[in-house]
PDB file of C-alpha atoms in Angstrom:
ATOM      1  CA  UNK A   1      -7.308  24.553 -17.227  1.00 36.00           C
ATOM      2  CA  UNK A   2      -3.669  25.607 -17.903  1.00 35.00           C
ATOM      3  CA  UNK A   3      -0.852  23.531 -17.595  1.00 37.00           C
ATOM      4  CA  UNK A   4       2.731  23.692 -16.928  1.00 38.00           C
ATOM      5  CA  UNK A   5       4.130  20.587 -18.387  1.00 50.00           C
ATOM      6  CA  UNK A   6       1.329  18.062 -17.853  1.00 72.00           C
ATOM      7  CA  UNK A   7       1.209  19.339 -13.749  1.00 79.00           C
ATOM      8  CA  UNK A   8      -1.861  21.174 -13.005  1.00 79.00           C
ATOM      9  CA  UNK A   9      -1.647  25.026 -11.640  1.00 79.00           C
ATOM     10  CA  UNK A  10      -5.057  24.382  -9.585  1.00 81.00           C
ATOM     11  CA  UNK A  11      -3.704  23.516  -6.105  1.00 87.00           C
ATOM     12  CA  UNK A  12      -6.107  21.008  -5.023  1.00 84.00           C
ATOM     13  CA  UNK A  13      -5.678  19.345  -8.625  1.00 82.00           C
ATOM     14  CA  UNK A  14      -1.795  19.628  -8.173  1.00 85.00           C
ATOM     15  CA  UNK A  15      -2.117  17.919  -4.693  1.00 88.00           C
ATOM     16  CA  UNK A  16      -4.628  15.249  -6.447  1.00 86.00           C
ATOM     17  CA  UNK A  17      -1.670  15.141  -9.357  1.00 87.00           C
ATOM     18  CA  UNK A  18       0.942  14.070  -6.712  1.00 91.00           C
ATOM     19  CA  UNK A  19      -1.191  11.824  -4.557  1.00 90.00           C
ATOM     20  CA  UNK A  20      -2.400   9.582  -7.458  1.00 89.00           C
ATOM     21  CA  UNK A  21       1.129   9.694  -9.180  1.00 90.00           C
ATOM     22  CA  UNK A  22       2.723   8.502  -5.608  1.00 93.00           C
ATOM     23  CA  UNK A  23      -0.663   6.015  -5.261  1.00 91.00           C
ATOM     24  CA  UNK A  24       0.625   4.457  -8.917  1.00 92.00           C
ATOM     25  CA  UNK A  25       4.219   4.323  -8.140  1.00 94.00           C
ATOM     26  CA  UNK A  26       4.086   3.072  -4.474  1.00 95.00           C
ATOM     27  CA  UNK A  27       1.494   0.171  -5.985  1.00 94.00           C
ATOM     28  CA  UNK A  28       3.524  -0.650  -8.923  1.00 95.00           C
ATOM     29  CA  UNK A  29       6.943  -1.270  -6.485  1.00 96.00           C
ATOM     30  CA  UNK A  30       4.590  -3.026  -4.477  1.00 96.00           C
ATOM     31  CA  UNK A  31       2.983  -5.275  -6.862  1.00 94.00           C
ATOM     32  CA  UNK A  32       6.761  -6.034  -8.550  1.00 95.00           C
ATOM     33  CA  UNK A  33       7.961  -6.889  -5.441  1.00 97.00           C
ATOM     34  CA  UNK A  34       5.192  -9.316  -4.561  1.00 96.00           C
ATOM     35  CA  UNK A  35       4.933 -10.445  -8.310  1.00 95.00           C
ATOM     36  CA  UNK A  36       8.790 -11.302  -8.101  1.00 96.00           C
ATOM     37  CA  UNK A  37       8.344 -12.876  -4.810  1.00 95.00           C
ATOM     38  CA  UNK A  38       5.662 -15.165  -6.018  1.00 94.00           C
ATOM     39  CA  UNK A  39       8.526 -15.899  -8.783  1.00 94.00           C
ATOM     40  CA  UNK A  40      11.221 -16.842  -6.298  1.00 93.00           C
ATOM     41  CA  UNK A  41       8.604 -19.005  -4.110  1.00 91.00           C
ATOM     42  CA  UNK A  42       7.925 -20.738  -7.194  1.00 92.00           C
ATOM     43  CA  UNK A  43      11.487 -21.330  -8.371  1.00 92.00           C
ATOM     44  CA  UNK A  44      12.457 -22.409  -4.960  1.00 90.00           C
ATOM     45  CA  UNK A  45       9.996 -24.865  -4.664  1.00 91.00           C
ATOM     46  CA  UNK A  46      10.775 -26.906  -7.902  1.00 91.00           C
ATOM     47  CA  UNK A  47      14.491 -26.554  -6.883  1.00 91.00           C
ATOM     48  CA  UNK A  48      14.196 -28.130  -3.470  1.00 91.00           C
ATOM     49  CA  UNK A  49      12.103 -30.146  -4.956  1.00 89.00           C
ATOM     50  CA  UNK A  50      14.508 -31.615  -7.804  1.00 90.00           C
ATOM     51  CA  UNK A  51      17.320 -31.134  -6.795  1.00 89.00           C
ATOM     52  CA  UNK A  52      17.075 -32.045  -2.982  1.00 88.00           C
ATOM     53  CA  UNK A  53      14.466 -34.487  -2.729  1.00 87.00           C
ATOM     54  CA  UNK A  54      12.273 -32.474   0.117  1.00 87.00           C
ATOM     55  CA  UNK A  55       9.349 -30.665  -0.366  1.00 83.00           C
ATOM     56  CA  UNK A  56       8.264 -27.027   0.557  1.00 85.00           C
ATOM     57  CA  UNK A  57       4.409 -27.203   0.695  1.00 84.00           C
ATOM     58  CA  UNK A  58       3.927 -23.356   2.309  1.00 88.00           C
ATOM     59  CA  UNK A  59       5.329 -22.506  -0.452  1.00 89.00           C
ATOM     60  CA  UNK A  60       2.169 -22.512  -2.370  1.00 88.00           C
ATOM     61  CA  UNK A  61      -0.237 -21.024   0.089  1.00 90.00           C
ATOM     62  CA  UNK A  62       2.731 -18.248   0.440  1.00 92.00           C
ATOM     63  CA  UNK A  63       2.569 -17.484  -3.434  1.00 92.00           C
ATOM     64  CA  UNK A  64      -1.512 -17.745  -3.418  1.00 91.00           C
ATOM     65  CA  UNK A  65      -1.244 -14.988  -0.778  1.00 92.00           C
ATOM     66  CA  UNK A  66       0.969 -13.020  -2.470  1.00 94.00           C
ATOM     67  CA  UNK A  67      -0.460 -13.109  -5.602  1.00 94.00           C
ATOM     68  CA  UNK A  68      -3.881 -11.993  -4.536  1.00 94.00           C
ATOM     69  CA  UNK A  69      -1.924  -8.965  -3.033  1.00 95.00           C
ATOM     70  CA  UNK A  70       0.057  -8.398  -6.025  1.00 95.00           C
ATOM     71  CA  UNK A  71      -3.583  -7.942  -8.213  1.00 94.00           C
ATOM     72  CA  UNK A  72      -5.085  -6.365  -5.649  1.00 93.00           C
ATOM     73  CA  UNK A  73      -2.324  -3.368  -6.032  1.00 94.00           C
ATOM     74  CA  UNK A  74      -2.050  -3.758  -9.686  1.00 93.00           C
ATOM     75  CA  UNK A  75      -5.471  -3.192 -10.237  1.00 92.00           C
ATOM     76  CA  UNK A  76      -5.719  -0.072  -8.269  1.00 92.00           C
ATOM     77  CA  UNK A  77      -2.371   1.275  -9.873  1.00 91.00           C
ATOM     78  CA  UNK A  78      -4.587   0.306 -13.135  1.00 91.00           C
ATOM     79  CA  UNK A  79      -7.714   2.566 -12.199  1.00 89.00           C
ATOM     80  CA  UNK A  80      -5.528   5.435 -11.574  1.00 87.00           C
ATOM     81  CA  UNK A  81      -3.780   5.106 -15.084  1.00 86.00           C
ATOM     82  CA  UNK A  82      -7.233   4.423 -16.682  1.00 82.00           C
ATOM     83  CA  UNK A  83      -5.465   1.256 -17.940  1.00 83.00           C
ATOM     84  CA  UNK A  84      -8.684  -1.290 -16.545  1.00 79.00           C
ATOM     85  CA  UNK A  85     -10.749  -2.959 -19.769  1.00 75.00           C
ATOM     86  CA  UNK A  86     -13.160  -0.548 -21.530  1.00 72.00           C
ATOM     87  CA  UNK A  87     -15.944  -0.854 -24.322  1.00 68.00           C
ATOM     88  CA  UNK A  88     -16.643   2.180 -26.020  1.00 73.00           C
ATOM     89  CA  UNK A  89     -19.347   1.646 -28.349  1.00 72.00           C
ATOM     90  CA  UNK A  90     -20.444   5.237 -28.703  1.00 79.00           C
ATOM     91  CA  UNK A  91     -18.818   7.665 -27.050  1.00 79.00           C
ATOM     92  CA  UNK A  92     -16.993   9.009 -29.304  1.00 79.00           C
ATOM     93  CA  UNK A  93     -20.062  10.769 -31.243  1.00 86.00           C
ATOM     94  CA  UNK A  94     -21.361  12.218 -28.011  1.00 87.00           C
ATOM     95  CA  UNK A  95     -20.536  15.956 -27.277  1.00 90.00           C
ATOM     96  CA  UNK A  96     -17.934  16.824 -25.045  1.00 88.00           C
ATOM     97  CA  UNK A  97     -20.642  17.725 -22.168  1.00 91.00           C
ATOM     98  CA  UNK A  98     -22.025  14.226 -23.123  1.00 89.00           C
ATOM     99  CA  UNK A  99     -18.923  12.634 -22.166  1.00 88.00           C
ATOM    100  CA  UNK A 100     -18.580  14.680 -19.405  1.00 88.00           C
ATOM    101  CA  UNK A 101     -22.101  13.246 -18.134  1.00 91.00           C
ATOM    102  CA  UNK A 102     -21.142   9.445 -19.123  1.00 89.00           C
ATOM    103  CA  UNK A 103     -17.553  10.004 -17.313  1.00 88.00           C
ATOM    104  CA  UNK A 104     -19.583  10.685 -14.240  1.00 92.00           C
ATOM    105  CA  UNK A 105     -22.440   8.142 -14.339  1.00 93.00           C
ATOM    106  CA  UNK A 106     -19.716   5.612 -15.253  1.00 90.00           C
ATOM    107  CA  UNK A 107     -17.673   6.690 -11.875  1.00 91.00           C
ATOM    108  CA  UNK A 108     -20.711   6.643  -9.863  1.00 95.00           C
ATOM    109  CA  UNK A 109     -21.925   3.313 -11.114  1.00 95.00           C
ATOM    110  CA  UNK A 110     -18.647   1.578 -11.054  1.00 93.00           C
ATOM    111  CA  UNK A 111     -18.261   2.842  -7.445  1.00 96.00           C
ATOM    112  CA  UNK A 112     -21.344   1.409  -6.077  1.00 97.00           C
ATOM    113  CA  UNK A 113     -19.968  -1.713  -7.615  1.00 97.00           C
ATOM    114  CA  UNK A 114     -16.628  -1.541  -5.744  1.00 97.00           C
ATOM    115  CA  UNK A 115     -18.290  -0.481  -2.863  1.00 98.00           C
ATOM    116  CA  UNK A 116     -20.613  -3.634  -2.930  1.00 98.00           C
ATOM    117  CA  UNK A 117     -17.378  -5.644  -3.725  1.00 97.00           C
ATOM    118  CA  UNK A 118     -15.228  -4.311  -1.173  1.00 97.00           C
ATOM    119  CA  UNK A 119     -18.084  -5.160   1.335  1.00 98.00           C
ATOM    120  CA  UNK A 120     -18.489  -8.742  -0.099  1.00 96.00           C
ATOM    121  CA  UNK A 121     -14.598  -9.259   0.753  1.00 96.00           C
ATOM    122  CA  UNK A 122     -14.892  -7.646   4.462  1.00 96.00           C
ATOM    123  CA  UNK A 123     -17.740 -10.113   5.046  1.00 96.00           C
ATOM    124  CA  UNK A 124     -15.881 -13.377   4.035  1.00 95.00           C
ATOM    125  CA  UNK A 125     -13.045 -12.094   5.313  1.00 93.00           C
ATOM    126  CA  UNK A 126     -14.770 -12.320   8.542  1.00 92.00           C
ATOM    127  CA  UNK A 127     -16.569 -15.502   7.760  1.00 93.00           C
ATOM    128  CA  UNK A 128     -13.444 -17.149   7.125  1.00 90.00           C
ATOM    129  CA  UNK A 129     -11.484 -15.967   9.993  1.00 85.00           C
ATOM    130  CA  UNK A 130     -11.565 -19.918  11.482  1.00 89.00           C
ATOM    131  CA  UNK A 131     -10.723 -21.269   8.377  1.00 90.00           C
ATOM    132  CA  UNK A 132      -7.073 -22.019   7.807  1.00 91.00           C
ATOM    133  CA  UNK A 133      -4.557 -23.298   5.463  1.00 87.00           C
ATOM    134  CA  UNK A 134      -3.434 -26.577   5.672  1.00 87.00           C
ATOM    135  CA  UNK A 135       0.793 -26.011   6.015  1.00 85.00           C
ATOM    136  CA  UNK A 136       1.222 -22.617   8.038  1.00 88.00           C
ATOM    137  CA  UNK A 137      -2.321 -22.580   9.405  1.00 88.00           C
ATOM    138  CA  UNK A 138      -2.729 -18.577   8.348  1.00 88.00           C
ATOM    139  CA  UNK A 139      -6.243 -17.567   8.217  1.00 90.00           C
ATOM    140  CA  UNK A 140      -7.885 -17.209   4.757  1.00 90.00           C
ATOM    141  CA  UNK A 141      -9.079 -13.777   6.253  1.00 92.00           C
ATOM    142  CA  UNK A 142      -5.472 -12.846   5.063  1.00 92.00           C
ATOM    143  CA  UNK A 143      -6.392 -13.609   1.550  1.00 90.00           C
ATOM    144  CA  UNK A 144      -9.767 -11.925   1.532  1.00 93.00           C
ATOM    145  CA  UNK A 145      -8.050  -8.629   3.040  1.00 94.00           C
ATOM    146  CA  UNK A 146      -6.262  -8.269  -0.435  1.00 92.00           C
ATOM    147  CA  UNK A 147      -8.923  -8.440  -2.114  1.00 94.00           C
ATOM    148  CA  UNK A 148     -10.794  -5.526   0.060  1.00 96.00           C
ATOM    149  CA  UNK A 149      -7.416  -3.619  -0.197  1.00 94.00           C
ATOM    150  CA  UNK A 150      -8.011  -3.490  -4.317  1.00 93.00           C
ATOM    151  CA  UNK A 151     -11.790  -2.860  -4.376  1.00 96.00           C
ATOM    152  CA  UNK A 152     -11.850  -0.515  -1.432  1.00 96.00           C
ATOM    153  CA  UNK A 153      -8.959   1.693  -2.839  1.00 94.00           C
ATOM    154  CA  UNK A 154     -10.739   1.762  -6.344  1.00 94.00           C
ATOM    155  CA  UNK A 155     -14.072   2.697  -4.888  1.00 96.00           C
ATOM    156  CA  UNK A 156     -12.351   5.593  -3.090  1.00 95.00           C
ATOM    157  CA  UNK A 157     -10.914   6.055  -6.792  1.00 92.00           C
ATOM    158  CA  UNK A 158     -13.863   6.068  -8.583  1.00 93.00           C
ATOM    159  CA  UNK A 159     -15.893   8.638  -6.105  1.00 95.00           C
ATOM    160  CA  UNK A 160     -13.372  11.133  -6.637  1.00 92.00           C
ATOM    161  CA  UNK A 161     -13.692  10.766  -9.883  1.00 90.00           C
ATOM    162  CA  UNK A 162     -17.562  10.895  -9.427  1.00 93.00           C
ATOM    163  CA  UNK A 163     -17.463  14.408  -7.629  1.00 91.00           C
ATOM    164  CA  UNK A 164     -14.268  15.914  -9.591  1.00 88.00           C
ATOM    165  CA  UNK A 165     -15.178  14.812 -13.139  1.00 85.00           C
ATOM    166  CA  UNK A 166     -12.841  14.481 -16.246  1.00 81.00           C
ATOM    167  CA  UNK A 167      -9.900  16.489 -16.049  1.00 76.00           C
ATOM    168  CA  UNK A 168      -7.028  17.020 -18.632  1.00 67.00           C
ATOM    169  CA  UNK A 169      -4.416  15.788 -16.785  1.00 63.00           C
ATOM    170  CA  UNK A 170      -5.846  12.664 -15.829  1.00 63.00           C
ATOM    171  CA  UNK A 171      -4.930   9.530 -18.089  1.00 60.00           C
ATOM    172  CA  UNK A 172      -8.125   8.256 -19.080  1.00 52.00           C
ATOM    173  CA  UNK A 173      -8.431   6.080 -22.161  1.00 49.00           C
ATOM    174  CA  UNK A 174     -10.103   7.905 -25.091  1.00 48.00           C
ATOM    175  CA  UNK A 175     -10.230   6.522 -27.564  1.00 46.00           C
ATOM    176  CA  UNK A 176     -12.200   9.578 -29.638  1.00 46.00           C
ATOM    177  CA  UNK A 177      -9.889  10.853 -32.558  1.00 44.00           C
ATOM    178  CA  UNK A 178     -10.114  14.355 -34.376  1.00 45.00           C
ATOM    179  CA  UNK A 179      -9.643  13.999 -37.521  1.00 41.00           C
ATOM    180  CA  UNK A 180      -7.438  16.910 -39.081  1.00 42.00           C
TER     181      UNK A 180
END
């Protein structure tokens, strides 16, 4: 496929450019901002704690929330970069069509995962929709839904990947080398 600086010329593989590039940046800001909220709840805890003698116990059901949230972003912003954990034990001596084949089966078999995962959090998130924390009382439904958010957004991911295959401008991690 040609390229004009990294940017596909196909038009549904320029629209796919664009959509995962604003799917990364919009879940990196958001994961930041949650990471760096979690931050200031924890800071501002110790400090009225320390310093004014009172204590702010939502604090840490606020900062469990928002954590969950903030990896439930980061690790979709991490599929789409190809950035997630990956043992390659052999594929750099298969042929490129090879690879092409395990890219797929890989996709399809870590979608049926997230799939499976994604349903496990919709069911406790329903399961636990009576079950609240102790301080603000929020439902722990709120803490499953981050989970679904990650798993459900990386399923949708890794089928497109399924059905589109490997594609050059795609950051995937290879670690196959050519030696000169």
């Amino acid at each position: 496929m040609l390229q004009v600086s990294g940017i596909p010329r196909g038009r549904v593989d320029r629209t796919a450019f664009y959509l995962l590039r604003g799917v990364t940046l919009v879940c990196d800001a958001i994961g930041v901002l949650l990471l760096a909220s979690v931050l200031l709840m924890i800071v501002a805890a110790v400090v009225v704690r320390d310093i004014i003698g009172a204590g702010l116990p939502w604090t840490e059901e606020i900062a469990s929330l928002l954590a969950i949230y903030a990896v439930g972003f980061g690790s979709l912003s991490a599929w789409v970069r190809g950035e997630h954990l990956l043992v390659d034990l052999f594929s750099h001596r298969l042929s490129r069509r090879a690879r092409a084949v395990q890219y797929r089966l890989t996709a399809l078999l870590s979608c049926g995962f997230f799939v499976l995962a994604a349903w496990g959090a919709w069911i406790m998130s329903d399961m636990s929709a009576n079950n609240r924390t102790v301080s603000l009382g929020i439902s722990f439904s709120y803490l499953y839904y981050g989970i679904f958010l990650g798993f459900a957004g990386m399923a949708v991911l890794s089928a497109w990947q399924t059905l589109r295959g490997m594609v050059d401008w795609q950051p995937v991690a290879d670690t196959h080398q050519e030696s000169p």
